[in-house]
Tab-separated table of C-alpha atoms in Angstrom:
chain	number	residue	atom	x	y	z
A	4	MET	CA	18.108	-26.621	1.437
A	5	SER	CA	16.629	-29.592	3.309
A	6	LEU	CA	13.218	-29.444	4.980
A	7	THR	CA	14.831	-30.171	8.368
A	8	SER	CA	17.134	-27.160	8.125
A	9	VAL	CA	14.147	-24.937	7.196
A	10	PHE	CA	12.188	-26.252	10.192
A	11	LYS	CA	15.082	-25.351	12.490
A	12	LYS	CA	14.901	-21.730	11.310
A	13	PHE	CA	11.382	-21.221	12.668
A	14	PRO	CA	11.315	-19.605	16.154
A	15	LYS	CA	9.264	-21.138	18.974
A	16	THR	CA	6.502	-18.533	18.550
A	17	PHE	CA	5.906	-19.769	14.982
A	18	TRP	CA	5.026	-23.245	16.296
A	19	VAL	CA	2.975	-21.834	19.189
A	20	ALA	CA	0.994	-19.644	16.742
A	21	ASN	CA	0.352	-22.622	14.446
A	22	THR	CA	-0.898	-24.730	17.362
A	23	ILE	CA	-3.166	-21.862	18.464
A	24	GLU	CA	-4.504	-21.673	14.888
A	25	LEU	CA	-5.156	-25.434	14.883
A	26	PHE	CA	-7.314	-25.274	18.032
A	27	GLU	CA	-9.083	-22.080	16.919
A	28	ARG	CA	-10.050	-23.616	13.551
A	29	TRP	CA	-10.999	-26.871	15.329
A	30	ALA	CA	-13.419	-24.908	17.558
A	31	TRP	CA	-14.721	-22.773	14.668
A	32	TYR	CA	-15.418	-25.527	12.145
A	33	GLY	CA	-16.677	-27.834	14.893
A	34	PHE	CA	-19.726	-25.608	15.133
A	35	PHE	CA	-19.733	-23.840	11.722
A	36	MET	CA	-20.076	-26.983	9.585
A	37	LEU	CA	-23.172	-27.877	11.676
A	38	PHE	CA	-24.532	-24.319	11.920
A	39	ALA	CA	-26.763	-24.272	8.795
A	40	ASN	CA	-28.665	-27.415	9.857
A	41	TYR	CA	-28.806	-26.172	13.488
A	42	LEU	CA	-30.493	-22.953	12.325
A	43	THR	CA	-32.958	-24.595	9.909
A	44	GLY	CA	-33.352	-28.130	11.316
A	45	SER	CA	-36.421	-29.618	12.976
A	46	SER	CA	-36.984	-28.699	16.638
A	47	ASP	CA	-37.382	-32.354	17.675
A	48	VAL	CA	-33.677	-32.923	16.878
A	49	GLY	CA	-32.552	-29.631	18.454
A	50	GLY	CA	-32.810	-27.342	15.407
A	51	LEU	CA	-34.233	-23.803	15.575
A	52	GLU	CA	-36.506	-24.116	12.498
A	53	PHE	CA	-35.480	-20.739	11.052
A	54	SER	CA	-36.355	-20.265	7.380
A	55	GLN	CA	-33.613	-20.694	4.766
A	56	ALA	CA	-33.829	-16.925	4.119
A	57	GLN	CA	-33.199	-16.200	7.821
A	58	LYS	CA	-30.276	-18.651	7.829
A	59	GLY	CA	-28.825	-17.008	4.722
A	60	MET	CA	-29.087	-13.523	6.215
A	61	LEU	CA	-27.594	-14.585	9.544
A	62	MET	CA	-24.692	-16.631	8.145
A	63	GLY	CA	-24.063	-14.309	5.190
A	64	ILE	CA	-24.032	-10.946	6.975
A	65	GLY	CA	-22.548	-12.303	10.239
A	66	THR	CA	-19.656	-14.137	8.548
A	67	GLY	CA	-19.212	-11.240	6.105
A	68	ILE	CA	-18.717	-8.816	8.999
A	69	LEU	CA	-16.210	-11.262	10.510
A	70	TYR	CA	-14.054	-10.842	7.381
A	71	PHE	CA	-14.513	-7.060	7.181
A	72	LEU	CA	-13.627	-6.253	10.801
A	73	PRO	CA	-9.956	-7.425	10.702
A	74	VAL	CA	-8.935	-4.164	8.971
A	75	ILE	CA	-10.026	-2.384	12.157
A	76	THR	CA	-9.049	-5.096	14.667
A	77	GLY	CA	-5.616	-5.339	13.008
A	78	ALA	CA	-5.078	-1.640	13.771
A	79	ILE	CA	-6.191	-2.266	17.383
A	80	ALA	CA	-3.677	-5.132	17.683
A	81	ASP	CA	-0.858	-2.960	16.312
A	82	LYS	CA	-1.768	-0.288	18.867
A	83	TYR	CA	-2.231	-2.394	22.022
A	84	GLY	CA	-0.161	-5.525	21.379
A	85	TYR	CA	-0.826	-8.961	19.926
A	86	LYS	CA	-0.878	-10.904	23.177
A	87	LYS	CA	-3.497	-8.649	24.831
A	88	VAL	CA	-5.746	-8.783	21.748
A	89	LEU	CA	-5.432	-12.598	21.542
A	90	PHE	CA	-6.451	-12.859	25.208
A	91	ILE	CA	-9.538	-10.675	24.608
A	92	ALA	CA	-10.364	-12.699	21.452
A	93	PHE	CA	-10.329	-15.980	23.426
A	94	VAL	CA	-12.497	-14.479	26.216
A	95	ILE	CA	-15.093	-13.403	23.612
A	96	TYR	CA	-14.820	-16.712	21.717
A	97	THR	CA	-15.300	-18.885	24.819
A	98	SER	CA	-18.174	-16.838	26.252
A	99	ALA	CA	-19.904	-16.591	22.836
A	100	PHE	CA	-19.835	-20.372	22.356
A	101	ILE	CA	-21.350	-20.844	25.833
A	102	LEU	CA	-24.020	-18.152	25.328
A	103	LEU	CA	-25.082	-18.927	21.722
A	104	PRO	CA	-27.230	-22.027	22.455
A	105	MET	CA	-29.115	-20.088	25.173
A	106	PHE	CA	-30.860	-18.026	22.475
A	107	ASP	CA	-33.520	-19.376	20.127
A	108	THR	CA	-35.009	-16.229	18.541
A	109	PHE	CA	-33.644	-14.907	15.246
A	110	THR	CA	-32.608	-11.571	16.797
A	111	GLY	CA	-30.975	-13.220	19.823
A	112	VAL	CA	-28.993	-15.729	17.749
A	113	PHE	CA	-27.978	-13.001	15.263
A	114	ILE	CA	-26.623	-10.737	18.031
A	115	MET	CA	-24.727	-13.628	19.652
A	116	TYR	CA	-23.297	-14.697	16.287
A	117	LEU	CA	-22.059	-11.133	15.687
A	118	TYR	CA	-20.440	-11.253	19.151
A	119	LEU	CA	-18.728	-14.532	18.195
A	120	ALA	CA	-17.643	-12.954	14.875
A	121	LEU	CA	-15.998	-10.118	16.836
A	122	GLY	CA	-13.849	-12.692	18.681
A	123	ALA	CA	-12.830	-14.297	15.377
A	124	ALA	CA	-12.129	-10.865	13.825
A	125	LEU	CA	-9.807	-9.936	16.706
A	126	PHE	CA	-7.993	-13.259	16.323
A	127	LYS	CA	-7.515	-13.438	12.532
A	128	PRO	CA	-5.146	-10.514	11.772
A	129	VAL	CA	-2.968	-11.199	14.834
A	130	ILE	CA	-2.271	-14.830	14.021
A	131	SER	CA	-1.629	-14.111	10.308
A	132	ALA	CA	0.747	-11.259	11.232
A	133	THR	CA	2.557	-13.539	13.695
A	134	ILE	CA	3.171	-16.145	10.981
A	135	ALA	CA	4.345	-13.394	8.584
A	136	LYS	CA	6.725	-11.932	11.194
A	137	THR	CA	8.185	-15.313	12.236
A	138	THR	CA	9.031	-16.352	8.654
A	139	THR	CA	11.589	-14.963	6.214
A	140	ASP	CA	11.644	-14.801	2.396
A	141	GLU	CA	13.472	-18.128	2.572
A	142	THR	CA	10.990	-19.866	4.913
A	143	ALA	CA	7.691	-18.086	4.058
A	144	SER	CA	6.499	-20.579	1.436
A	145	ILE	CA	6.897	-23.604	3.723
A	146	GLY	CA	5.787	-21.560	6.748
A	147	PHE	CA	2.447	-20.601	5.216
A	148	GLY	CA	2.111	-24.145	3.848
A	149	ILE	CA	2.327	-25.454	7.446
A	150	PHE	CA	-0.154	-22.768	8.521
A	151	TYR	CA	-2.748	-23.822	5.867
A	152	MET	CA	-2.198	-27.457	6.815
A	153	MET	CA	-3.096	-26.571	10.439
A	154	VAL	CA	-6.235	-24.775	9.208
A	155	ASN	CA	-7.383	-27.886	7.353
A	156	ILE	CA	-6.509	-30.335	10.143
A	157	GLY	CA	-8.644	-28.187	12.464
A	158	ALA	CA	-11.387	-27.957	9.826
A	159	PHE	CA	-11.439	-31.751	9.505
A	160	PHE	CA	-11.280	-32.811	13.160
A	161	GLY	CA	-13.638	-30.082	14.483
A	162	PRO	CA	-16.843	-31.487	12.929
A	163	MET	CA	-15.691	-35.105	13.460
A	164	VAL	CA	-15.578	-34.455	17.229
A	165	THR	CA	-18.717	-32.310	17.609
A	166	LEU	CA	-20.835	-34.651	15.442
A	167	LEU	CA	-20.231	-37.400	18.022
A	168	PHE	CA	-22.285	-35.375	20.522
A	169	LYS	CA	-24.827	-33.663	18.261
A	170	ASN	CA	-27.505	-36.303	18.788
A	171	SER	CA	-27.230	-36.011	22.589
A	172	SER	CA	-27.704	-32.253	22.411
A	173	TYR	CA	-26.823	-29.467	19.989
A	174	ASN	CA	-25.775	-27.451	23.070
A	175	LEU	CA	-22.832	-29.838	23.518
A	176	VAL	CA	-21.552	-28.833	20.044
A	177	PHE	CA	-21.127	-25.246	21.270
A	178	TYR	CA	-19.716	-26.253	24.677
A	179	ILE	CA	-17.100	-28.510	23.039
A	180	SER	CA	-16.043	-25.604	20.778
A	181	ALA	CA	-15.795	-23.393	23.888
A	182	GLY	CA	-13.573	-25.986	25.596
A	183	ILE	CA	-11.327	-26.436	22.529
A	184	VAL	CA	-10.779	-22.694	22.014
A	185	ALA	CA	-10.117	-22.266	25.764
A	186	ILE	CA	-7.022	-24.518	25.399
A	187	ASN	CA	-5.458	-21.444	23.767
A	188	PHE	CA	-5.368	-19.638	27.138
A	189	ILE	CA	-2.672	-22.170	28.149
A	190	LEU	CA	-0.805	-21.823	24.831
A	191	LEU	CA	-0.845	-18.035	25.261
A	192	LEU	CA	1.575	-18.479	28.195
A	193	PHE	CA	4.183	-19.705	25.664
A	194	TYR	CA	3.388	-17.029	23.050
A	195	LYS	CA	6.156	-14.460	22.690
A	196	GLU	CA	5.093	-11.323	20.863
A	197	PRO	CA	7.049	-10.903	17.597
A	198	ASP	CA	8.719	-7.561	16.865
A	199	ARG	CA	6.228	-4.934	15.763
A	200	LYS	CA	6.540	-1.201	15.248
A	201	PRO	CA	4.983	0.568	18.235
A	202	ASN	CA	2.016	2.626	17.069
A	203	ASN	CA	1.923	5.964	18.901
A	204	ASP	CA	-1.205	7.268	17.128
A	205	THR	CA	-4.454	7.481	19.050
A	206	LEU	CA	-6.901	4.654	18.377
A	207	SER	CA	-9.246	7.027	16.484
A	208	THR	CA	-6.336	8.169	14.275
A	209	SER	CA	-5.333	4.525	13.624
A	210	ILE	CA	-8.886	3.619	12.608
A	211	SER	CA	-9.343	6.756	10.454
A	212	ASN	CA	-6.075	5.803	8.673
A	213	VAL	CA	-7.584	2.386	7.979
A	214	PHE	CA	-10.558	4.000	6.218
A	215	LYS	CA	-8.283	6.388	4.311
A	216	ASN	CA	-6.373	3.327	3.071
A	217	ILE	CA	-9.654	1.660	2.059
A	218	GLY	CA	-10.352	4.830	0.056
A	219	LEU	CA	-6.954	4.531	-1.678
A	220	VAL	CA	-7.736	0.944	-2.668
A	221	ILE	CA	-11.331	1.628	-3.775
A	222	VAL	CA	-10.284	4.365	-6.245
A	223	ASP	CA	-8.107	1.806	-8.066
A	224	PHE	CA	-10.829	0.787	-10.541
A	225	LYS	CA	-8.902	-2.195	-11.986
A	226	PHE	CA	-8.140	-3.634	-8.553
A	227	MET	CA	-11.774	-3.288	-7.409
A	228	ILE	CA	-12.979	-5.089	-10.569
A	229	PHE	CA	-10.580	-7.926	-9.748
A	230	LEU	CA	-11.857	-8.118	-6.147
A	231	LEU	CA	-15.488	-8.242	-7.351
A	232	ILE	CA	-14.636	-11.106	-9.729
A	233	ILE	CA	-12.930	-13.014	-6.888
A	234	ALA	CA	-16.055	-12.428	-4.749
A	235	GLY	CA	-17.814	-14.665	-7.302
A	236	PHE	CA	-15.433	-17.488	-6.401
A	237	TRP	CA	-16.054	-17.042	-2.651
A	238	THR	CA	-19.835	-16.895	-3.223
A	239	MET	CA	-19.616	-20.319	-4.856
A	240	TYR	CA	-17.073	-21.679	-2.319
A	241	ASN	CA	-19.185	-20.765	0.731
A	242	GLN	CA	-22.041	-22.983	-0.461
A	243	LEU	CA	-19.948	-25.806	1.062
A	244	PHE	CA	-21.005	-24.521	4.514
A	245	PHE	CA	-24.185	-22.547	3.793
A	246	THR	CA	-26.099	-24.799	1.377
A	247	LEU	CA	-24.555	-28.254	0.913
A	248	PRO	CA	-25.163	-29.622	4.477
A	249	VAL	CA	-28.836	-28.562	4.215
A	250	PHE	CA	-29.226	-29.997	0.693
A	251	ILE	CA	-27.717	-33.358	1.751
A	252	ALA	CA	-29.880	-33.509	4.899
A	253	GLN	CA	-33.042	-32.706	2.924
A	254	TRP	CA	-32.538	-34.629	-0.324
A	255	VAL	CA	-29.533	-36.987	-0.595
A	256	ASP	CA	-29.932	-40.699	0.189
A	257	THR	CA	-26.782	-41.589	2.177
A	258	SER	CA	-27.935	-45.101	3.167
A	259	VAL	CA	-25.350	-46.793	0.895
A	260	VAL	CA	-22.536	-45.112	2.898
A	261	TYR	CA	-24.282	-46.049	6.164
A	262	ASP	CA	-24.553	-49.697	5.044
A	263	PHE	CA	-20.888	-49.782	3.989
A	264	PHE	CA	-19.705	-48.521	7.380
A	265	HIS	CA	-22.230	-50.691	9.228
A	266	ASN	CA	-20.751	-53.775	7.554
A	267	PHE	CA	-17.045	-52.902	7.576
A	268	MET	CA	-16.395	-50.068	10.076
A	269	PRO	CA	-19.340	-49.940	12.498
A	270	PHE	CA	-17.715	-47.153	14.591
A	271	PHE	CA	-18.611	-44.652	11.848
A	272	SER	CA	-22.206	-45.792	11.279
A	273	GLU	CA	-22.817	-45.877	15.057
A	274	ASN	CA	-21.350	-42.418	15.711
A	275	TYR	CA	-22.020	-40.525	12.463
A	276	GLY	CA	-25.225	-42.250	11.364
A	277	THR	CA	-28.850	-41.370	12.112
A	278	HIS	CA	-31.535	-43.619	13.589
A	279	ASP	CA	-33.128	-44.099	10.148
A	280	GLY	CA	-29.998	-45.537	8.492
A	281	GLN	CA	-28.567	-42.356	6.937
A	282	MET	CA	-25.211	-40.620	7.532
A	283	GLU	CA	-25.012	-37.120	9.042
A	284	ALA	CA	-24.874	-34.528	6.248
A	285	GLU	CA	-21.837	-32.816	7.801
A	286	PHE	CA	-19.921	-36.106	7.842
A	287	ILE	CA	-20.275	-36.169	4.040
A	288	THR	CA	-19.316	-32.503	3.485
A	289	ASN	CA	-16.299	-32.913	5.775
A	290	PHE	CA	-14.627	-35.071	3.113
A	291	ASP	CA	-13.607	-31.765	1.469
A	292	ALA	CA	-11.193	-31.050	4.347
A	293	MET	CA	-9.932	-34.646	4.278
A	294	PHE	CA	-9.173	-34.436	0.543
A	295	ILE	CA	-7.252	-31.179	1.128
A	296	ILE	CA	-5.139	-32.710	3.920
A	297	ILE	CA	-4.266	-35.664	1.656
A	298	PHE	CA	-3.747	-33.895	-1.682
A	299	GLN	CA	-2.804	-30.222	-1.000
A	300	ILE	CA	0.974	-30.764	-1.223
A	301	ILE	CA	0.625	-32.766	-4.469
A	302	VAL	CA	-1.649	-30.157	-6.093
A	303	SER	CA	0.536	-27.247	-4.875
A	304	THR	CA	3.612	-28.955	-6.354
A	305	ILE	CA	1.863	-29.400	-9.733
A	306	VAL	CA	0.622	-25.782	-9.979
A	307	MET	CA	3.673	-24.178	-8.303
A	308	LYS	CA	5.218	-23.007	-11.593
A	309	TRP	CA	1.925	-22.186	-13.349
A	310	GLN	CA	1.032	-18.530	-13.841
A	311	PRO	CA	-1.297	-17.370	-11.027
A	312	LEU	CA	-4.050	-16.180	-13.396
A	313	LYS	CA	-4.075	-19.402	-15.430
A	314	THR	CA	-4.110	-21.433	-12.203
A	315	MET	CA	-6.958	-19.364	-10.724
A	316	MET	CA	-9.060	-19.702	-13.885
A	317	THR	CA	-8.472	-23.478	-13.969
A	318	GLY	CA	-9.110	-23.806	-10.220
A	319	PHE	CA	-12.290	-21.697	-10.321
A	320	LEU	CA	-13.643	-23.656	-13.302
A	321	VAL	CA	-12.995	-27.023	-11.588
A	322	CYS	CA	-14.490	-25.616	-8.346
A	323	ALA	CA	-17.600	-24.385	-10.173
A	324	ILE	CA	-18.156	-27.782	-11.791
A	325	GLY	CA	-17.570	-29.626	-8.490
A	326	MET	CA	-19.744	-27.403	-6.275
A	327	SER	CA	-22.638	-27.252	-8.764
A	328	LEU	CA	-22.585	-31.053	-9.176
A	329	THR	CA	-22.821	-31.583	-5.383
A	330	LEU	CA	-26.353	-30.113	-5.735
A	331	PHE	CA	-27.250	-32.179	-8.791
A	332	THR	CA	-28.391	-35.580	-7.547
A	333	GLN	CA	-29.741	-37.672	-4.675
A	334	ASN	CA	-26.929	-40.220	-5.199
A	335	VAL	CA	-24.367	-39.837	-2.400
A	336	LEU	CA	-21.539	-41.520	-4.361
A	337	PHE	CA	-21.976	-38.850	-7.047
A	338	THR	CA	-21.867	-36.236	-4.250
A	339	PHE	CA	-18.530	-37.640	-3.004
A	340	ALA	CA	-17.063	-37.457	-6.528
A	341	ALA	CA	-18.304	-33.858	-6.888
A	342	ILE	CA	-16.788	-32.843	-3.501
A	343	TYR	CA	-13.469	-34.338	-4.647
A	344	ILE	CA	-13.604	-32.335	-7.916
A	345	PHE	CA	-14.451	-29.195	-5.910
A	346	ALA	CA	-11.535	-29.822	-3.498
A	347	ILE	CA	-9.049	-30.156	-6.395
A	348	GLY	CA	-10.199	-26.789	-7.798
A	349	GLU	CA	-10.069	-25.183	-4.347
A	350	MET	CA	-6.500	-26.429	-3.737
A	351	ALA	CA	-5.331	-25.107	-7.113
A	352	GLY	CA	-7.124	-21.756	-7.262
A	353	SER	CA	-7.568	-20.414	-3.738
A	354	PRO	CA	-3.859	-20.075	-2.667
A	355	LYS	CA	-3.028	-18.265	-5.929
A	356	ILE	CA	-5.375	-15.328	-5.193
A	357	THR	CA	-2.966	-13.740	-2.700
A	358	GLU	CA	0.003	-14.372	-4.999
A	359	TYR	CA	-1.798	-12.657	-7.899
A	360	ILE	CA	-2.699	-9.608	-5.779
A	361	GLY	CA	1.017	-9.331	-4.906
A	362	ARG	CA	1.846	-9.273	-8.623
A	363	ILE	CA	-0.702	-6.689	-9.782
A	364	ALA	CA	-0.318	-4.302	-6.814
A	365	PRO	CA	1.763	-1.147	-7.393
A	366	ALA	CA	5.317	-1.726	-6.075
A	367	ASP	CA	4.996	0.967	-3.376
A	368	LYS	CA	1.576	-0.296	-2.188
A	369	LYS	CA	2.053	-4.077	-2.068
A	370	ALA	CA	1.457	-4.429	1.689
A	371	LEU	CA	-1.593	-2.145	1.524
A	372	TYR	CA	-3.174	-4.110	-1.343
A	373	MET	CA	-2.401	-7.488	0.279
A	374	GLY	CA	-4.152	-6.260	3.420
A	375	TYR	CA	-7.373	-5.721	1.481
A	376	SER	CA	-7.560	-9.169	-0.063
A	377	PHE	CA	-10.300	-9.789	2.559
A	378	ILE	CA	-12.809	-7.645	0.565
A	379	PRO	CA	-13.879	-10.457	-1.832
A	380	VAL	CA	-14.208	-12.880	1.121
A	381	PHE	CA	-16.458	-10.351	2.885
A	382	LEU	CA	-18.567	-9.818	-0.271
A	383	GLY	CA	-18.544	-13.558	-1.059
A	384	ASN	CA	-20.099	-14.343	2.325
A	385	VAL	CA	-22.823	-11.712	1.924
A	386	PHE	CA	-23.676	-12.909	-1.624
A	387	ALA	CA	-23.476	-16.573	-0.531
A	388	GLY	CA	-25.956	-15.810	2.248
A	389	PHE	CA	-28.464	-14.532	-0.318
A	390	ILE	CA	-27.984	-17.584	-2.595
A	391	SER	CA	-28.272	-20.078	0.281
A	392	GLY	CA	-31.145	-18.080	1.781
A	393	ASN	CA	-33.805	-16.584	-0.494
A	394	VAL	CA	-32.670	-18.385	-3.674
A	395	TYR	CA	-32.400	-21.824	-2.010
A	396	GLN	CA	-35.703	-21.325	-0.199
A	397	ASN	CA	-37.532	-20.624	-3.476
A	398	MET	CA	-35.736	-23.193	-5.654
A	399	SER	CA	-34.772	-26.135	-3.429
A	400	ASP	CA	-36.137	-26.064	0.145
A	401	LYS	CA	-37.981	-29.261	1.076
A	402	THR	CA	-39.906	-27.563	3.901
A	403	THR	CA	-41.246	-24.937	1.459
A	404	PHE	CA	-42.219	-27.597	-1.103
A	405	VAL	CA	-44.080	-29.854	1.329
A	406	LYS	CA	-46.144	-26.878	2.558
A	407	GLN	CA	-46.944	-25.940	-1.058
A	408	GLU	CA	-48.000	-29.526	-1.762
A	409	VAL	CA	-50.166	-29.661	1.391
A	410	ALA	CA	-51.861	-26.371	0.379
A	411	LYS	CA	-52.334	-27.586	-3.226
A	412	ARG	CA	-54.083	-30.753	-2.010
A	413	GLY	CA	-56.174	-28.854	0.563
A	414	LEU	CA	-54.886	-30.952	3.487
A	415	GLU	CA	-55.232	-29.759	7.074
A	416	ILE	CA	-51.971	-30.181	9.039
A	417	SER	CA	-51.180	-28.274	12.234
A	418	GLU	CA	-48.468	-25.624	11.897
A	419	SER	CA	-47.541	-26.200	15.559
A	420	LEU	CA	-45.865	-29.531	14.716
A	421	SER	CA	-42.085	-29.763	14.406
A	422	GLN	CA	-40.706	-29.875	10.832
A	423	ASN	CA	-40.165	-33.637	10.971
A	424	GLU	CA	-43.617	-34.315	12.487
A	425	TYR	CA	-45.240	-32.067	9.863
A	426	PHE	CA	-43.404	-33.885	7.051
A	427	ASN	CA	-44.310	-37.343	8.393
A	428	GLN	CA	-47.961	-36.356	8.809
A	429	ALA	CA	-48.016	-34.883	5.279
A	430	ALA	CA	-46.576	-38.167	3.937
A	431	ALA	CA	-49.205	-40.199	5.811
A	432	SER	CA	-52.009	-37.904	4.537
A	433	MET	CA	-50.769	-38.511	0.959
A	434	ASN	CA	-50.533	-42.309	1.538
A	435	MET	CA	-46.717	-42.308	1.248
A	436	ASN	CA	-43.828	-43.008	3.599
A	437	PRO	CA	-41.334	-40.122	4.195
A	438	ASN	CA	-38.868	-41.496	1.592
A	439	GLU	CA	-41.586	-41.750	-1.041
A	440	LEU	CA	-42.703	-38.174	-0.319
A	441	THR	CA	-39.089	-36.925	-0.595
A	442	ASN	CA	-38.740	-38.640	-3.986
A	443	TYR	CA	-42.127	-37.314	-5.116
A	444	LEU	CA	-41.123	-33.729	-4.195
A	445	TRP	CA	-37.750	-34.254	-5.942
A	446	THR	CA	-39.395	-35.183	-9.247
A	447	SER	CA	-42.275	-32.678	-8.925
A	448	TYR	CA	-40.341	-29.581	-7.841
A	449	ASN	CA	-36.837	-30.301	-9.264
A	450	PRO	CA	-34.824	-28.844	-6.334
A	451	SER	CA	-31.519	-29.730	-8.037
A	452	LYS	CA	-32.037	-26.822	-10.468
A	453	ILE	CA	-30.070	-24.606	-8.041
A	454	TRP	CA	-26.954	-26.243	-9.531
A	455	TYR	CA	-27.423	-24.013	-12.590
A	456	VAL	CA	-27.171	-20.908	-10.353
A	457	ILE	CA	-23.919	-22.082	-8.713
A	458	LEU	CA	-22.410	-23.090	-12.062
A	459	ALA	CA	-23.369	-19.726	-13.604
A	460	ILE	CA	-21.651	-17.813	-10.760
A	461	GLY	CA	-18.480	-19.891	-11.146
A	462	LEU	CA	-18.417	-19.599	-14.935
A	463	PHE	CA	-18.974	-15.842	-14.669
A	464	ALA	CA	-15.900	-15.565	-12.386
A	465	VAL	CA	-13.764	-17.582	-14.854
A	466	VAL	CA	-14.883	-15.670	-17.976
A	467	ALA	CA	-14.660	-12.294	-16.216
A	468	LEU	CA	-11.129	-13.129	-15.042
A	469	TYR	CA	-10.111	-13.972	-18.614
A	470	PHE	CA	-11.421	-10.679	-20.021
A	471	TYR	CA	-10.053	-8.756	-17.025
A	472	ASP	CA	-6.563	-9.976	-17.840
A	473	ARG	CA	-6.943	-9.492	-21.615
A	474	LEU	CA	-8.639	-6.087	-21.671
A	475	LEU	CA	-7.815	-4.259	-18.461
A	476	LEU	CA	-4.331	-5.391	-17.503
A	477	ASN	CA	-2.828	-5.685	-20.980
A	478	LYS	CA	-4.030	-2.218	-21.915
A	479	LYS	CA	-1.873	-0.861	-19.133
A	480	ALA	CA	1.108	-2.886	-20.389
């Protein structure tokens, strides 16, 4: 069957839902890729100067809850209707983006981020269910392929747009995301609710059924072991947003990329460069989404006929190598190569998780088990928050190291200075310029050693998956 004839089989709502997803992901990643540096960055460039541990707790628990809530919000959508729930989601989304930059205390930002997560949690199950209900067995593969393409187009363009305005004011980043997600109010006028079974249970009954179903899944020991192993993959994957932008901003010398663009494509150095001849960290990390847009179809075609478990193990291994190597060096060209390796692993392994769950689930509980594939994403965010928080702060945080060095040398520097001012004054007190101090801290404190932690998590997931398949599943067979 030709691609054109498949496209003709999709109803209008399928295309409306995909466009809604594009703008929602555009708004989300427009702020989320910049969020880690917003939370921990220096106050003189608009950052909040939270500690890495606070950032890890906020992003880990907040984003984790976002992925847990859809089991409840999905039941709400089934009860009250998709269109109503989407409308409420966009109201929460838009207001949360406007309100978030008004808070600068840890508690205030945490509460507002949880409010934003509620909007995302209301949105997620509805849009996925819409895609599922507007595709058939014949069109599902291409349909979800289009859907993931929209996710990655949004993920790529979101940060590219918001980064243009970051240097004017971080507040604009949030307001742009609010404006982008508000476009969906217009698209909602063209959204026709797909057929769904009316749910006549009370809301409390619907939600109690959700928790009964969670109980059914949790007692399946083999399935829970699998989900815990997959959580290892998501823990490693989330470092792309939680740790890598901070690591690049603190340690990686991106001047060679700045010079290249300055000489050949000045638009990029002017709009995505900093005043001291470096590129924005998020501009570098955003190459992951660009690689996926370019190569996803090629990689999917190659691994299409591979067994899901073999593909996941290969993908996770490549991902682990790529993500750990992004935290290995101060050389930005090496970082680009590592992000490319990571992206290849992500494209191969990540889509196969859902397929594998479909294969190992009991025949009469397939839909139930597929619905709980969010559990490792939830756990992966919480674990990733700890790694990018407490672990990063102790092993790799430049702010921590410079304060240790100042204390070791008995220097007196005011704690009331912004992070950047403190660092510059510390450098001057040690008769170095800021670059020399960065390099001195790099060789003295070895912040790249966190790459061992990320590699170990990834390797654990791969090895555990191998033994899971050999010992647990084959026993049953």
